[in-house]
GROMACS .gro file of C-alpha atoms in nm:
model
  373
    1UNK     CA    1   4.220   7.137  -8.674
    2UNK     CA    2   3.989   6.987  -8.933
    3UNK     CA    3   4.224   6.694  -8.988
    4UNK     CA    4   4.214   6.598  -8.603
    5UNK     CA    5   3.865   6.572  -8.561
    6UNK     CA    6   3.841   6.387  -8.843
    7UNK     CA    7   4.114   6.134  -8.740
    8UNK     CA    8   3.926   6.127  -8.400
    9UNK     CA    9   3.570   6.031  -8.554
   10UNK     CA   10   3.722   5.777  -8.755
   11UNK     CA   11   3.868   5.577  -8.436
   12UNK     CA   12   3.601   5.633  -8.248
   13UNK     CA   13   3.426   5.443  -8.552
   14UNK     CA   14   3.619   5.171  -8.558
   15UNK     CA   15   3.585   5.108  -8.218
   16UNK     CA   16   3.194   5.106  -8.222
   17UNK     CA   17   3.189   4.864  -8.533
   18UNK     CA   18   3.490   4.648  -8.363
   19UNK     CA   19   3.193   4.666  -8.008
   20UNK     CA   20   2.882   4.606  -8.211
   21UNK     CA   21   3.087   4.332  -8.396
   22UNK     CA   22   3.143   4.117  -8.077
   23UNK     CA   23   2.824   4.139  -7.941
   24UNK     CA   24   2.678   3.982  -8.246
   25UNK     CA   25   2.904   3.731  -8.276
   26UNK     CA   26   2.880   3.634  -7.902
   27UNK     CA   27   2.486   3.607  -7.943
   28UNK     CA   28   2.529   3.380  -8.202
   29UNK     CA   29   2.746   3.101  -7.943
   30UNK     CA   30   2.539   2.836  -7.797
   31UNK     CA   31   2.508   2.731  -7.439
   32UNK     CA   32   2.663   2.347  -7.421
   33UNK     CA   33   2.488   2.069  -7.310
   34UNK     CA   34   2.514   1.985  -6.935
   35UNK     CA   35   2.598   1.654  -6.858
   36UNK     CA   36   2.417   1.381  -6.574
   37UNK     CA   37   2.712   1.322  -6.344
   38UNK     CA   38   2.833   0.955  -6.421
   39UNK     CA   39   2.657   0.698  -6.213
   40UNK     CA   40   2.939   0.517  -5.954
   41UNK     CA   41   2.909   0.122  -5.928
   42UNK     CA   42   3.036  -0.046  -5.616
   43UNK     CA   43   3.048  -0.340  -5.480
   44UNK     CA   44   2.980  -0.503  -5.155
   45UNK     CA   45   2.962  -0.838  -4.966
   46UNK     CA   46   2.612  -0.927  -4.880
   47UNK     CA   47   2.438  -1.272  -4.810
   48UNK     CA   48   2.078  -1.376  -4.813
   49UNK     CA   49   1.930  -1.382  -4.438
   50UNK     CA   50   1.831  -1.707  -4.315
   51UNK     CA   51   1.751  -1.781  -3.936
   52UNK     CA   52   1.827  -2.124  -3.732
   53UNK     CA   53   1.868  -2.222  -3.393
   54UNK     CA   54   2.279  -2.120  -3.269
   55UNK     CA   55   2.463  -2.209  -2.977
   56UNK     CA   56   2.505  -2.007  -2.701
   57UNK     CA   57   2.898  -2.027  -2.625
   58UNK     CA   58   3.050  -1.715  -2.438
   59UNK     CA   59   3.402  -1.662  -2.426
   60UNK     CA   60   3.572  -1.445  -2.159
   61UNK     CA   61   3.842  -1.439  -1.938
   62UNK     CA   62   3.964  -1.322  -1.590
   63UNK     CA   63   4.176  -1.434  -1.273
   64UNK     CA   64   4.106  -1.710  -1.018
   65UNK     CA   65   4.144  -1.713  -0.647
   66UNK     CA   66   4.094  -1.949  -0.403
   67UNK     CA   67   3.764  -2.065  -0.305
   68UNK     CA   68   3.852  -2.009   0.066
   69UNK     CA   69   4.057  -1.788   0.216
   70UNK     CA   70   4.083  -1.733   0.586
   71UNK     CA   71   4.274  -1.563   0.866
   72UNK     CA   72   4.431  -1.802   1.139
   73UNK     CA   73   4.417  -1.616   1.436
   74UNK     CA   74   4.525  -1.728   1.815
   75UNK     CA   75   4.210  -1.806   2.030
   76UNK     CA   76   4.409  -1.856   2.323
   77UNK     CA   77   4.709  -1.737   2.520
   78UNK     CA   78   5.016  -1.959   2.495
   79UNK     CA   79   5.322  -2.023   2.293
   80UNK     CA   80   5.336  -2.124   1.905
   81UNK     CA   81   5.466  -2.437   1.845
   82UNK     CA   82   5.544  -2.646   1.517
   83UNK     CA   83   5.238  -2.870   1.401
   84UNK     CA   84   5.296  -3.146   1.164
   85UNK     CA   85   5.508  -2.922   0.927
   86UNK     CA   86   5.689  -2.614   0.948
   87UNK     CA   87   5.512  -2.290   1.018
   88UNK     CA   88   5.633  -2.056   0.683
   89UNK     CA   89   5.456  -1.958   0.441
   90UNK     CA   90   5.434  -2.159   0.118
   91UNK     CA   91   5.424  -2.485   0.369
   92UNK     CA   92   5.103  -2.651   0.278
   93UNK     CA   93   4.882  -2.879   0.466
   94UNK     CA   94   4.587  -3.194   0.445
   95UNK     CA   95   4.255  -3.136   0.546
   96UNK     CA   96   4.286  -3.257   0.879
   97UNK     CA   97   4.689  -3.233   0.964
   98UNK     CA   98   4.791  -2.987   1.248
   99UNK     CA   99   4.874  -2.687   1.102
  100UNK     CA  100   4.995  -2.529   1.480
  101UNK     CA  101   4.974  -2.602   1.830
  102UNK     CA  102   4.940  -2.335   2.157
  103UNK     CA  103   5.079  -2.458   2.401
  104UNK     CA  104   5.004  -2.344   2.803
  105UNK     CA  105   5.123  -2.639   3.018
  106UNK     CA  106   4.955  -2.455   3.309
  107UNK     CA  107   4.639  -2.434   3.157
  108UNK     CA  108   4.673  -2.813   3.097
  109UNK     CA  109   4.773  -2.902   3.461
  110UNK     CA  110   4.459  -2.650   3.587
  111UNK     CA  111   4.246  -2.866   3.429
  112UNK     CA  112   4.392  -3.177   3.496
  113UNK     CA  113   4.356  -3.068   3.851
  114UNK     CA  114   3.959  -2.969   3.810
  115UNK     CA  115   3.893  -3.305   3.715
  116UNK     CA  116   4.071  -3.494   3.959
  117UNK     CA  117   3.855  -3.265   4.233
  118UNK     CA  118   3.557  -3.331   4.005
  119UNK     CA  119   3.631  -3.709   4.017
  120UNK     CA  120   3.624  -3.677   4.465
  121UNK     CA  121   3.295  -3.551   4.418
  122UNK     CA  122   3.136  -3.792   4.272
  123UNK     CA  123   3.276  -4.040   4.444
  124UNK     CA  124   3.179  -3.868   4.739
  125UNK     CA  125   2.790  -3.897   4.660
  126UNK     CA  126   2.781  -4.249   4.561
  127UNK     CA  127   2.726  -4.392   4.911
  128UNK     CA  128   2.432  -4.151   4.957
  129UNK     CA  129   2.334  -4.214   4.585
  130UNK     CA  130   2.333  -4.629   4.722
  131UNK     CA  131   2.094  -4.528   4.990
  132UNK     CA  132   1.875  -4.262   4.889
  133UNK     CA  133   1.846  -4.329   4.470
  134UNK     CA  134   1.940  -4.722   4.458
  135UNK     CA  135   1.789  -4.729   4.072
  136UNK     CA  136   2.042  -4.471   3.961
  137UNK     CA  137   2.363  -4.616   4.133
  138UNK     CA  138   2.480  -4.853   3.892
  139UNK     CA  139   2.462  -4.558   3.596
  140UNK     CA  140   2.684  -4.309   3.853
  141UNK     CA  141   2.906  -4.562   3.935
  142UNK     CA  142   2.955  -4.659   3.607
  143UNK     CA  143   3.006  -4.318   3.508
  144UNK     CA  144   3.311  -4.221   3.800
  145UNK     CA  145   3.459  -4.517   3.677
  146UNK     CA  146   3.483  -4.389   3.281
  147UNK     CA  147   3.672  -4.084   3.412
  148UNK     CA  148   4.024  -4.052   3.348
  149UNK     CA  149   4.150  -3.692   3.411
  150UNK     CA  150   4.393  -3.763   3.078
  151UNK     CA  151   4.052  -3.723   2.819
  152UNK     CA  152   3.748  -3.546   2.863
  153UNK     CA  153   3.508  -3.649   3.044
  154UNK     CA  154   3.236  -3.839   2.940
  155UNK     CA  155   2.859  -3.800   2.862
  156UNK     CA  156   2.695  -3.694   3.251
  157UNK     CA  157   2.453  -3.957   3.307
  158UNK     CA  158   2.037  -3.838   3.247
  159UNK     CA  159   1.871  -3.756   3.576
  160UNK     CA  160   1.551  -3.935   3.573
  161UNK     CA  161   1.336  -3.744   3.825
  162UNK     CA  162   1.337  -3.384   3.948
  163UNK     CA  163   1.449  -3.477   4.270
  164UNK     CA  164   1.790  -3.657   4.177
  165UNK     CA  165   1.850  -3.337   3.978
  166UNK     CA  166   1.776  -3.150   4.313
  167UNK     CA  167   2.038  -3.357   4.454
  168UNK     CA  168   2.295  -3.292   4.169
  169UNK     CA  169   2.255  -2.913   4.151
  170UNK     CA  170   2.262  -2.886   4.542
  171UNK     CA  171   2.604  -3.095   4.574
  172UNK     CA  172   2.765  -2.898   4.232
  173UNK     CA  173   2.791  -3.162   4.010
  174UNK     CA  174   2.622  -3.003   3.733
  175UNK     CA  175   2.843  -2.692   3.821
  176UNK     CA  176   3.134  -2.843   3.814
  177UNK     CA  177   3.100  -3.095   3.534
  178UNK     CA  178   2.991  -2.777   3.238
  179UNK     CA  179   3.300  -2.543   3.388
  180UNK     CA  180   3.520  -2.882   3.304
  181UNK     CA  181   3.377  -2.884   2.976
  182UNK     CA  182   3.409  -2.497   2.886
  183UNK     CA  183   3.787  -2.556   2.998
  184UNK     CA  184   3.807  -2.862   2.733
  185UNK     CA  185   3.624  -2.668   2.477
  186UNK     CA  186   3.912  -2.450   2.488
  187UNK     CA  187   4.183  -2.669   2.517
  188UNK     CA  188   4.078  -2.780   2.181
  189UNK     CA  189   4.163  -2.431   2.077
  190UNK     CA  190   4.521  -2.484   2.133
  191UNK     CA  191   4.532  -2.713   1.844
  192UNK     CA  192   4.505  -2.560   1.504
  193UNK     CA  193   4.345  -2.834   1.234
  194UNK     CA  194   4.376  -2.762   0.845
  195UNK     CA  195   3.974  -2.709   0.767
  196UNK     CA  196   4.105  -2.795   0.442
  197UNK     CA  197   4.379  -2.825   0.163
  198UNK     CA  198   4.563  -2.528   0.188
  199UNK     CA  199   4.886  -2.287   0.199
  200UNK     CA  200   4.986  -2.047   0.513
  201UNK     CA  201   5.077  -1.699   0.329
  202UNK     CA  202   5.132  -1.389   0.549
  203UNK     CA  203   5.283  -1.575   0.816
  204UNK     CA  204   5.315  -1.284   1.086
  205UNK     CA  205   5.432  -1.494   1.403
  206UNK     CA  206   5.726  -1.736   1.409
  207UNK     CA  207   5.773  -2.061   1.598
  208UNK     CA  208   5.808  -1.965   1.992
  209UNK     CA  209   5.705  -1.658   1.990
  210UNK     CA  210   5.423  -1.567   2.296
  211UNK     CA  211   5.073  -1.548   2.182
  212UNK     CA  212   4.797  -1.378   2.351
  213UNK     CA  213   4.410  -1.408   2.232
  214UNK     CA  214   4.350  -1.268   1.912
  215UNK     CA  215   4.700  -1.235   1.760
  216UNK     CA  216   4.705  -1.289   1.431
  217UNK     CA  217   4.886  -1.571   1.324
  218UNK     CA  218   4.894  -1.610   0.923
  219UNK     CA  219   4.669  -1.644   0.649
  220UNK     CA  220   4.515  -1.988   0.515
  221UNK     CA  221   4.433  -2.001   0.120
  222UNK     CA  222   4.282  -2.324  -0.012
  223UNK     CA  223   4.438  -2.479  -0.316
  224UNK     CA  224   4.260  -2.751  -0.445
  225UNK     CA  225   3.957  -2.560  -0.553
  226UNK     CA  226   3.931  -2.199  -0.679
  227UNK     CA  227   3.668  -2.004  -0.822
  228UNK     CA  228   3.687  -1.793  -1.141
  229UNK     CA  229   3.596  -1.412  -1.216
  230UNK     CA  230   3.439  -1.358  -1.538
  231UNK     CA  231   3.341  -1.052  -1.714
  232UNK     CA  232   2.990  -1.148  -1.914
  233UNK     CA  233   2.754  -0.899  -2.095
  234UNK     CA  234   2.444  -0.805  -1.964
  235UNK     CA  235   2.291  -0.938  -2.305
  236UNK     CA  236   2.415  -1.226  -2.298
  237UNK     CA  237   2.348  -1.318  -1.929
  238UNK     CA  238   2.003  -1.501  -2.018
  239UNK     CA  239   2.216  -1.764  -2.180
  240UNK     CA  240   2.356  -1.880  -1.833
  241UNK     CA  241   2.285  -2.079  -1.532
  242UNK     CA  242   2.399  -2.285  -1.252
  243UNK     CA  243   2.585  -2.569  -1.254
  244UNK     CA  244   2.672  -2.509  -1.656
  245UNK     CA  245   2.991  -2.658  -1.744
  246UNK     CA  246   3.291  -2.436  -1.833
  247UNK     CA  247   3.603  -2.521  -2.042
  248UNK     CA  248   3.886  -2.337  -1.897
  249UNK     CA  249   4.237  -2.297  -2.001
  250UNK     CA  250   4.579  -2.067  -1.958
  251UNK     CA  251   4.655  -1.805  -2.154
  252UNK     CA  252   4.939  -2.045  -2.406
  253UNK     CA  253   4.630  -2.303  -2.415
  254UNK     CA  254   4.899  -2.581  -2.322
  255UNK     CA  255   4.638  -2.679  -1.989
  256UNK     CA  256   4.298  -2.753  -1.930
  257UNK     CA  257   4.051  -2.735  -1.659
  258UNK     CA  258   3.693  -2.855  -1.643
  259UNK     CA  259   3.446  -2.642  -1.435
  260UNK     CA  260   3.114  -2.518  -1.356
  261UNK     CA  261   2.920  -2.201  -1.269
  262UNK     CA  262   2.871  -2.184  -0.932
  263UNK     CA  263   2.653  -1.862  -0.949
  264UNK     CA  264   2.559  -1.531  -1.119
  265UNK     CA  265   2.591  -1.217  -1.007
  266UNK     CA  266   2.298  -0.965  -1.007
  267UNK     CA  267   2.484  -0.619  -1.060
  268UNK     CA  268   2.580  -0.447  -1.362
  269UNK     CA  269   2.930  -0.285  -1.394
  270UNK     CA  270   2.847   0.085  -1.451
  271UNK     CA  271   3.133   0.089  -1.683
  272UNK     CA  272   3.149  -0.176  -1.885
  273UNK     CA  273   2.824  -0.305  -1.884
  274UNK     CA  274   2.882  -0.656  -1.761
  275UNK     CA  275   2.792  -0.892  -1.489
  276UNK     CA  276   3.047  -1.112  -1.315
  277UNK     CA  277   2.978  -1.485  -1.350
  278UNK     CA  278   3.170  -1.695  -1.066
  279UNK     CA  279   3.336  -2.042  -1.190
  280UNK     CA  280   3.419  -2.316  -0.975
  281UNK     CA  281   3.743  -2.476  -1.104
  282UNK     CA  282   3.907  -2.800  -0.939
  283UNK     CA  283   4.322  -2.820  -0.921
  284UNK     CA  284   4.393  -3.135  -1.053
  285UNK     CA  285   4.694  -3.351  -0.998
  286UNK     CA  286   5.014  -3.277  -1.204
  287UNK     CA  287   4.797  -3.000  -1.321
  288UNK     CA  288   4.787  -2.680  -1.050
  289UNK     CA  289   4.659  -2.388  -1.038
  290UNK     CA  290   4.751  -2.058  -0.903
  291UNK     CA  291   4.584  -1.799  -0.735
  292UNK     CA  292   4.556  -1.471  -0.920
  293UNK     CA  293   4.586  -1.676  -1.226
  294UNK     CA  294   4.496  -1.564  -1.579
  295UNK     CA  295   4.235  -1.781  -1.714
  296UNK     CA  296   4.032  -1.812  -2.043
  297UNK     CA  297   3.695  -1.965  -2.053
  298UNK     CA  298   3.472  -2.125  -2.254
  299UNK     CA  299   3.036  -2.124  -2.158
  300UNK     CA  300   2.809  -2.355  -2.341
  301UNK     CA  301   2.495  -2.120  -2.291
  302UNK     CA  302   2.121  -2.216  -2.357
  303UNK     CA  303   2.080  -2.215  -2.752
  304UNK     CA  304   1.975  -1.902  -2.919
  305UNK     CA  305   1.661  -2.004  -3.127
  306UNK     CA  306   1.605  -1.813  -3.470
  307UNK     CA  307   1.884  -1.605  -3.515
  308UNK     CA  308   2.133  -1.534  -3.819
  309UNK     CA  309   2.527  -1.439  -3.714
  310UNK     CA  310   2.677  -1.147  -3.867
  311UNK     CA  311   3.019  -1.028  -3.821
  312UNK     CA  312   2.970  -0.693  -3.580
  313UNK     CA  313   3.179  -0.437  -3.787
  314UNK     CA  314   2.892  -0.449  -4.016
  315UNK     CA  315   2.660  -0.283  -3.780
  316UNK     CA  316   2.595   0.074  -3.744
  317UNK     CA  317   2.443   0.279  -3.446
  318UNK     CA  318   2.433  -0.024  -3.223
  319UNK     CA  319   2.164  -0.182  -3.414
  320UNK     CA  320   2.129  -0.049  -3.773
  321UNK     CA  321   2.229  -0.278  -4.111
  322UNK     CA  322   2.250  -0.194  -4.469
  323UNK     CA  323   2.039  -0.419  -4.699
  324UNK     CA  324   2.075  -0.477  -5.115
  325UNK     CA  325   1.779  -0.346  -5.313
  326UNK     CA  326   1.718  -0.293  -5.683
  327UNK     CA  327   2.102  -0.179  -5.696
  328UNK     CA  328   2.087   0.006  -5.384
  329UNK     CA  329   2.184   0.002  -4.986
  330UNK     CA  330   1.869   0.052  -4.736
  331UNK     CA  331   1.946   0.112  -4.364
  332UNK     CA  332   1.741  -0.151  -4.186
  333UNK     CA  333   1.687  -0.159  -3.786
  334UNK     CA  334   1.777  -0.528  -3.638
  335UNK     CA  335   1.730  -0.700  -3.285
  336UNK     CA  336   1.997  -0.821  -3.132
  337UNK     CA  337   2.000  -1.136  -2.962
  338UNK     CA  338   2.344  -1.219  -2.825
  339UNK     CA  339   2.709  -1.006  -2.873
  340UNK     CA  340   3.039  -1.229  -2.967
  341UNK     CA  341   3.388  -1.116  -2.947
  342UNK     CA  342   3.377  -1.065  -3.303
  343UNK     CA  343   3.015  -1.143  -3.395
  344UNK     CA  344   2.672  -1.076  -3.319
  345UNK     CA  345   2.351  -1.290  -3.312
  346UNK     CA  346   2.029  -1.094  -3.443
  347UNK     CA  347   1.667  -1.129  -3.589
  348UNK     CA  348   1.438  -0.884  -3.752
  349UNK     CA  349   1.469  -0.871  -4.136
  350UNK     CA  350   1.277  -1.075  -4.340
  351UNK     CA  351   1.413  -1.416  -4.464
  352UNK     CA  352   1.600  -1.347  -4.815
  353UNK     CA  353   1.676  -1.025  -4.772
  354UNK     CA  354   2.002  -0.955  -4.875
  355UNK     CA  355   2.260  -0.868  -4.572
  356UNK     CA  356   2.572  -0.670  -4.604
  357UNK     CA  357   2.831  -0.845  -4.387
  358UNK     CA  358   3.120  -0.589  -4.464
  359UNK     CA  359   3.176  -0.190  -4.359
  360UNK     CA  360   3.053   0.029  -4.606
  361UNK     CA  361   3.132   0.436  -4.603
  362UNK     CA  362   3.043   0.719  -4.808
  363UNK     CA  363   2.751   0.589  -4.958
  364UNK     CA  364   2.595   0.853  -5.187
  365UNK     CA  365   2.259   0.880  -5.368
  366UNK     CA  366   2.473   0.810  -5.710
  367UNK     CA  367   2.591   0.540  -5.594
  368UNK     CA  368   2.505   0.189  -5.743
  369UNK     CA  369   2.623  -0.161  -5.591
  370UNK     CA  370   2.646  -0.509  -5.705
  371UNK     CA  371   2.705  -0.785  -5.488
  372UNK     CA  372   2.997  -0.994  -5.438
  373UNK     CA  373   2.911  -1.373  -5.264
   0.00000   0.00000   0.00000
């Protein structure tokens, strides 16, 4: 029994020495040093900021159409008949050819017949005209002698005094001589004249088919002159004006076109921000264009004075740029002047600051930079 609780005290001992042991020995380790994290040099493209007066060219694109489009409709009864060449569509015409004629032979021969009565009126007044207005005889007779019931008629001689219109009403001349012209007016209606160069399309009536008034006939698209769409920032639309010449060419860039703006437009697209700028683009011979073309264009705006370009991927937020400082990048705010495909035109920082020009991302308050020219 003695022996046991003597081999217990001893390990119990042992361990208290072995306890007291470590705890003196881990008192006597020193805490190490902590380090500065190591400072991380970069390097970015920047370039001293110097202003001058750019040019204000805006590229863009969009489809043309024709400058005038129009639906050829019947304004009389009749039946179509071929003008001076066939009525399909695709068949173009001259300014001035026949594109179609109505023909109503009756109509014709009505008139035809209202003239010749027209004709026995007059001549039936002309003895009294001898007798009772001697000074306008010679004008009367000379006008029932112009007459020929194959043309209209001519220009109704100018009463001179309120009685010899009197006269004129009383007997129906004036009557009959503006119902004669309405009927001519109309028979110039049965001819349809090519307003100008053009194509039929949407031909919906063929050769010898019955028209009445108002049927539709076809539609009429110019094609010598079209007028181009484009798509132009709202920024950027200060740079433009009227009459400013255009460079236009297809998408391959194998043709060229020379135009002009023939006005602006005053509404912004909700979603993209832009206003449509019309261009007014001649066809030119061995050289045609197409409507519903694809088109690319070239403006020479009004220049843009004091400004510094920058390529846009280098901009943050719309309008924020990093600047190089005693090894470090500062965000700067900028004004932008005029927006490029790939570009942007701005002002705002002082002269010899130095601009980043590239994308930079996780910048950190460790970080360092040098620059790269």
């Amino acid at each position: 029994m003695q022996r046991k609780i003597t081999i217990t005290a001893v390990i119990l001992l042992i361990i208290l020495a072995g306890a007291t042991l470590f705890f003196y020995l881990g008192g006597l380790k020193k805490d190490p040093k902590k380090m500065a994290p190591p400072q991380l040099k970069r390097y970015v493209k920047a370039v001293a900021v110097t202003y001058q007066n750019l040019p204000g060219v805006i590229e863009s694109s969009g489809r043309i159409k024709a400058f005038n489009e129009i639906t050829i409709s019947a304004e009389v009864g009749g039946r179509l008949t071929k003008g001076d060449h066939i009525f399909k569509e695709g068949q173009s015409f001259r300014e001035g050819e026949i594109v179609a004629l109505v023909t109503n032979d009756e109509f014709t021969f009505q008139l035809k017949a209202k003239k010749s009565k027209f004709l026995q009126a007059v001549a039936t007044i002309l003895p009294d005209l001898k007798i009772d207005f001697p000074e306008t005889y010679s004008k009367w007779m000379a006008f029932f002698e112009s007459i020929n019931i194959q043309n209209p008629l001519p220009e109704l001689p100018a009463s001179e005094s309120s009685k010899e219109r009197i006269y004129m009403a009383s007997r129906n001349i004036l009557n009959d001589y503006y119902a004669i012209k309405s009927d001519e007016a109309r028979l110039i209606k049965h001819t349809i004249i090519a307003p100008f160069d053009g194509t039929l399309k949407d031909v919906a009536v063929e050769v010898g088919g019955v028209l009445n008034s108002g049927t539709r006939l076809a539609t009429y698209t110019r094609n010598d002159l079209y007028e181009l769409e484009l798509p132009v920032e709202a920024q950027n639309i200060h740079l433009l004006a009227e009459d400013m010449p255009v460079q236009v060419e297809n998408e391959t860039g194998s043709d060229h076109w020379t135009g002009s703006i023939s006005r602006v437009g005053h509404i912004i697209d909700p979603t993209t921000q832009s206003v449509k700028v019309y261009v007014s683009v001649k066809a030119q011979k061995g050289n045609r264009l197409y409507d519903g073309q694809y088109l690319s264009a070239i403006i020479t705006g009004k220049p843009v004075e004091r400004v510094m370009e920058m390529p846009r991927n280098a901009v943050y937020n719309g309008n924020e740029v990093y600047v190089f400082k005693d090894a470090q990048l500062h965000k700067h705010t900028i004004r932008i002047a005029k927006i490029n495909n790939e570009t942007l035109y701005f002002n705002g920082l002082d002269e010899g600051a130095e601009l980043v020009i590239e994308p930079v991302i996780n910048i950190t308050n460790n970080s360092n930079f040098e620059i790269i020219r």
